Amino acid sequence: MPEITVSAEIGGKTFQFSTGKLALQADGAVVARLGGIEMLVTACANKALREGIDFFPLTVDFEERMYAAGKIPGSFFRREGRPTEQAILAARLIDRPLRPSFADGFRCETQVVVTSLAVDNENPFDVVALNGASAALMVSPIPFLGPIGGVRMALRKGEWIPFPTHAELDESVFELVVAGRRNSDGGIDVMMVEAGATEEGVRLVKAGDPPSDEAAVAEGLEAAKPYIDQLIQLQLDLAARVTPREVEWPVAIDYTEEILHKVEEVAPAHLEEVIRIADKRERSAAEEKALAATLEAIGLSGDDADPVQVAMAARAFKYVSKKLMRRRVVTEGVRLDGRGPTDIRPIVAEVGVVGRTHGSGLFQRGETQVLTIATLGMLKMEQLLDNLGIDESKRYMHHYNFPPFSTGEAGFMRGPRRREIGHGALAEKAVLPVVPTEDEFPYALRLVSEVLSSNGSTSMASVCASSLALMDAGVPIIEPVGGIAMGLIYEEGRYVTLTDILGAEDALGDMDFKVAGTADMITALQLDTKIQGLPSEVLREALEQARTARLHILEKMREAIPAPRPELSRWAPRIEAVEIPKDKIGEVIGPKGKVVRELEEETGATIEIDEDGNVGIVRIASNDAEVLKAAKERVLAIAYPPEPEIGKVYEGEVVNITKFGAFINILPGRDGLLHISKLDASRRVERVEDHLKLGDRVKVRLAEIDRNGKLSLDLAEPLGDGSEGEAPTLEPAEQATGPKQERPTGSKQERRSEGDKRRAAPSFEETFERMRKG
């Protein structure tokens, strides 16, 4: 097949999709381009059903290739390893709008792989990959109900701009990734939203930029729709020029009409009381009994029952249960646990829960309970990033753990999975905008959220617990951030928005979204919906209902701790930054790091040195205030040494010994020469080592500073009468003639030549002595 290419200018940027040249054995393959970005996206599906599952087995992989950015991987083997956090988040972003967009009953194993061919470090590449994934499915025979269009919007100076560059995002308050598809009326239905305030967003709002409040976000969602429509049209133009091969895909049948009819006749009577049980475990146990009673009533109990029909009946029972729960919410306004649509479960907020940590916060909402621990460290503990992004490191990290005991189950304690990576990133995105800058608070921060009990919205509970932990640690955050999970049900022509959804309500709703923010603005938003033609006013009302809940949660948090503590925890390191001249950095570090290592060993403080423009920044950390003070004084003494005073007595250390004298360190970075002739005024000294050794402490007086700044010293006190200071003992025969002289070696001519050299060139000692005497 010849290469087919379509392109269009959308939002001031040129998008291009090509197919027919690369990856020809894939069911669908497209190269998506924007600026200097090139993403190869392939789609493949197995031709047989995956038996025994009741979900769609879709996998999306984002393969980061460092050559795309002109880099060699920094790992030991110099090749890419497991997916980075950025790759996982990009894959999740693509997965969310694609997953609900396949034909009913399609259960064949499907894989979408994005391979980064080139990035330009100017434009974000995840949205390009999202559109490429949809285009690859559109040119394949896979039963995909697309296309899906995705666009990134940025709120800059109160205006929404499409496809912002990284530089434009730095100047923006908020960014919004929106994915959608066309409905039967030709309009655009929003399917997925991933949004958050930028790192400087809150500070920009404080400086006067319009905030990312509920009205602004709803406006941004509407502003995204024309660009989504254009991207959809471009994909349709590509698909119209491709004729994919025909494939008869097998269709999974969850249950037959006959079994559904039988279950619908029997199950409601057993479920009527079940859906009114508030406690999660009690309700689960009652639901199992109701299922068993239903199977018995329709003749599918016992060992002789057909297992295929039993599985169908169980799926039909689940469908009927979900339908009854939804109807009760819409008609009676009562939810599973007896609450009304806008009611929030009881909230408990505590700080200082765990001793010896730098900060801890416990947030509990109903049966959902999260404990977050904050740990502070020096900036050298920030996370180094080896990915395709433009950032090389990050100092604020949030990690989220979801152990099996949080749902009352036994299971493997594995490393973080994609879901945990995603939830941690969402909480990190929500809180980062209120974290003080590096200049204001020179610490690396790591927060770990431990989910201890789960029944809905653990990610938003992590946001709340993180704010509590940071304030408990004494981190001067701008404002606390709270979060809430919302749901929406559309039934019988009516929309009902649910506040603080349970885990079960998350599955039975038509839209779920999580909103986090301060009292004045949204800092993070995640939304997924399956509703066709959702009215914009309904979405606005849902966001406003979420704001009311968020303000209630923030008030409960303030009752636990109204503001960040004025002092850091006694267990947290104190870090003080000292600014020094750039040319003094080398002196503080010393040869091969000798000086800075000695400072750390002798004071017990931790020291890191950085360069910032024309100055050096020395950061000193210690849990002990006295240690911090001592280390700071030592650093300042090196960077800004006191001027030596002529005539002043100093106690110094012998740091070097030569034939003509000893060098004594009297001030940080200042050594002076104590000439050999000054060691003993009563007699001639032949060897300096007979009087001094390295490391000796001696009192000296500064005698002179020459025009080159060199110091000349005198003894302030006579050296001790130890053996090292005594004159050598002479043999009786030497009393008159002096000590024996060693016989010269070498030929007569060589000795004469050596003597001529000594007479021709004065020694270093003689030169120094002449200079000292002027």
Coordinates of N, CA, C and O in Angstrom, one line a residue, residues 77 127 141 146 173 215 300 325 350 368 377-378 400 408 414 426 462 489 557 602 637 648 699 714 722 745:
F77 N 23.3 -0.3 31.8 CA 23.4 -1.0 30.5 C 23.2 0.0 29.3 O 23.2 -0.5 28.2
V127 N -0.5 14.4 23.9 CA -1.7 14.6 23.1 C -1.5 14.1 21.7 O -2.4 13.6 21.0
P141 N -8.9 -2.9 11.1 CA -10.2 -3.6 11.1 C -10.8 -3.8 12.5 O -11.9 -4.4 12.6
G146 N -14.7 5.1 17.0 CA -14.1 6.4 17.1 C -14.5 7.2 15.9 O -15.6 6.9 15.3
V173 N -1.7 29.5 34.2 CA -2.2 29.2 35.5 C -2.6 27.7 35.6 O -2.5 27.0 36.6
A215 N -16.0 28.2 37.0 CA -16.5 28.8 35.8 C -15.4 28.8 34.7 O -15.7 28.5 33.5
L300 N -30.6 -23.0 38.9 CA -29.1 -23.1 38.5 C -28.3 -23.2 39.8 O -27.1 -22.7 39.8
M325 N -30.1 0.0 42.0 CA -29.4 1.0 42.8 C -29.5 2.4 42.1 O -29.8 3.4 42.7
E350 N -6.5 14.4 61.5 CA -5.6 14.4 62.6 C -4.2 14.7 62.0 O -3.8 14.3 60.9
T368 N -13.1 5.2 54.2 CA -11.8 5.5 53.5 C -10.9 6.2 54.4 O -11.2 7.2 55.0
G377 N 14.3 16.6 53.1 CA 15.7 16.3 52.9 C 16.4 17.4 52.1 O 15.8 18.3 51.7
M378 N 17.7 17.2 52.0 CA 18.5 18.2 51.2 C 18.1 18.1 49.7 O 17.6 17.1 49.3
Y400 N 2.1 6.7 46.4 CA 0.8 6.2 46.9 C 0.9 4.7 46.9 O 1.2 4.1 45.9
G408 N -9.7 -5.4 52.8 CA -10.1 -6.6 53.6 C -9.7 -7.9 52.9 O -10.4 -8.9 53.1
R414 N 3.1 -6.2 46.1 CA 3.9 -6.0 44.9 C 4.4 -4.5 44.9 O 4.0 -3.7 45.7
L426 N -1.7 12.1 40.5 CA -2.8 13.0 40.7 C -2.7 13.8 42.0 O -2.9 15.1 42.0
S462 N -5.8 11.1 49.8 CA -4.4 11.3 49.8 C -4.0 12.8 49.7 O -3.1 13.3 50.3
I489 N -25.3 10.3 37.6 CA -26.1 9.2 37.1 C -27.2 9.9 36.2 O -27.8 10.9 36.6
M557 N -10.4 20.2 57.9 CA -8.9 20.1 57.9 C -8.4 21.3 58.8 O -7.4 21.1 59.6
E602 N 34.0 16.8 60.8 CA 34.3 17.5 62.0 C 33.1 18.1 62.7 O 33.1 18.2 63.9
A637 N 34.0 31.4 57.2 CA 35.4 31.7 57.5 C 36.3 31.4 56.2 O 37.2 32.2 56.0
K648 N 49.6 40.4 65.8 CA 48.7 39.6 66.6 C 49.2 38.2 66.7 O 49.8 37.7 65.8
K699 N 52.0 28.6 68.9 CA 51.6 30.0 68.9 C 52.6 30.9 68.2 O 53.8 30.8 68.5
D714 N 56.7 34.8 63.4 CA 57.7 34.6 64.4 C 57.1 33.7 65.5 O 55.8 33.7 65.6
G722 N 61.3 19.5 74.9 CA 61.3 18.1 74.6 C 62.5 17.7 73.7 O 63.3 18.5 73.3
T745 N 80.4 12.7 47.8 CA 80.5 11.6 46.9 C 80.6 12.2 45.5 O 80.4 13.4 45.2

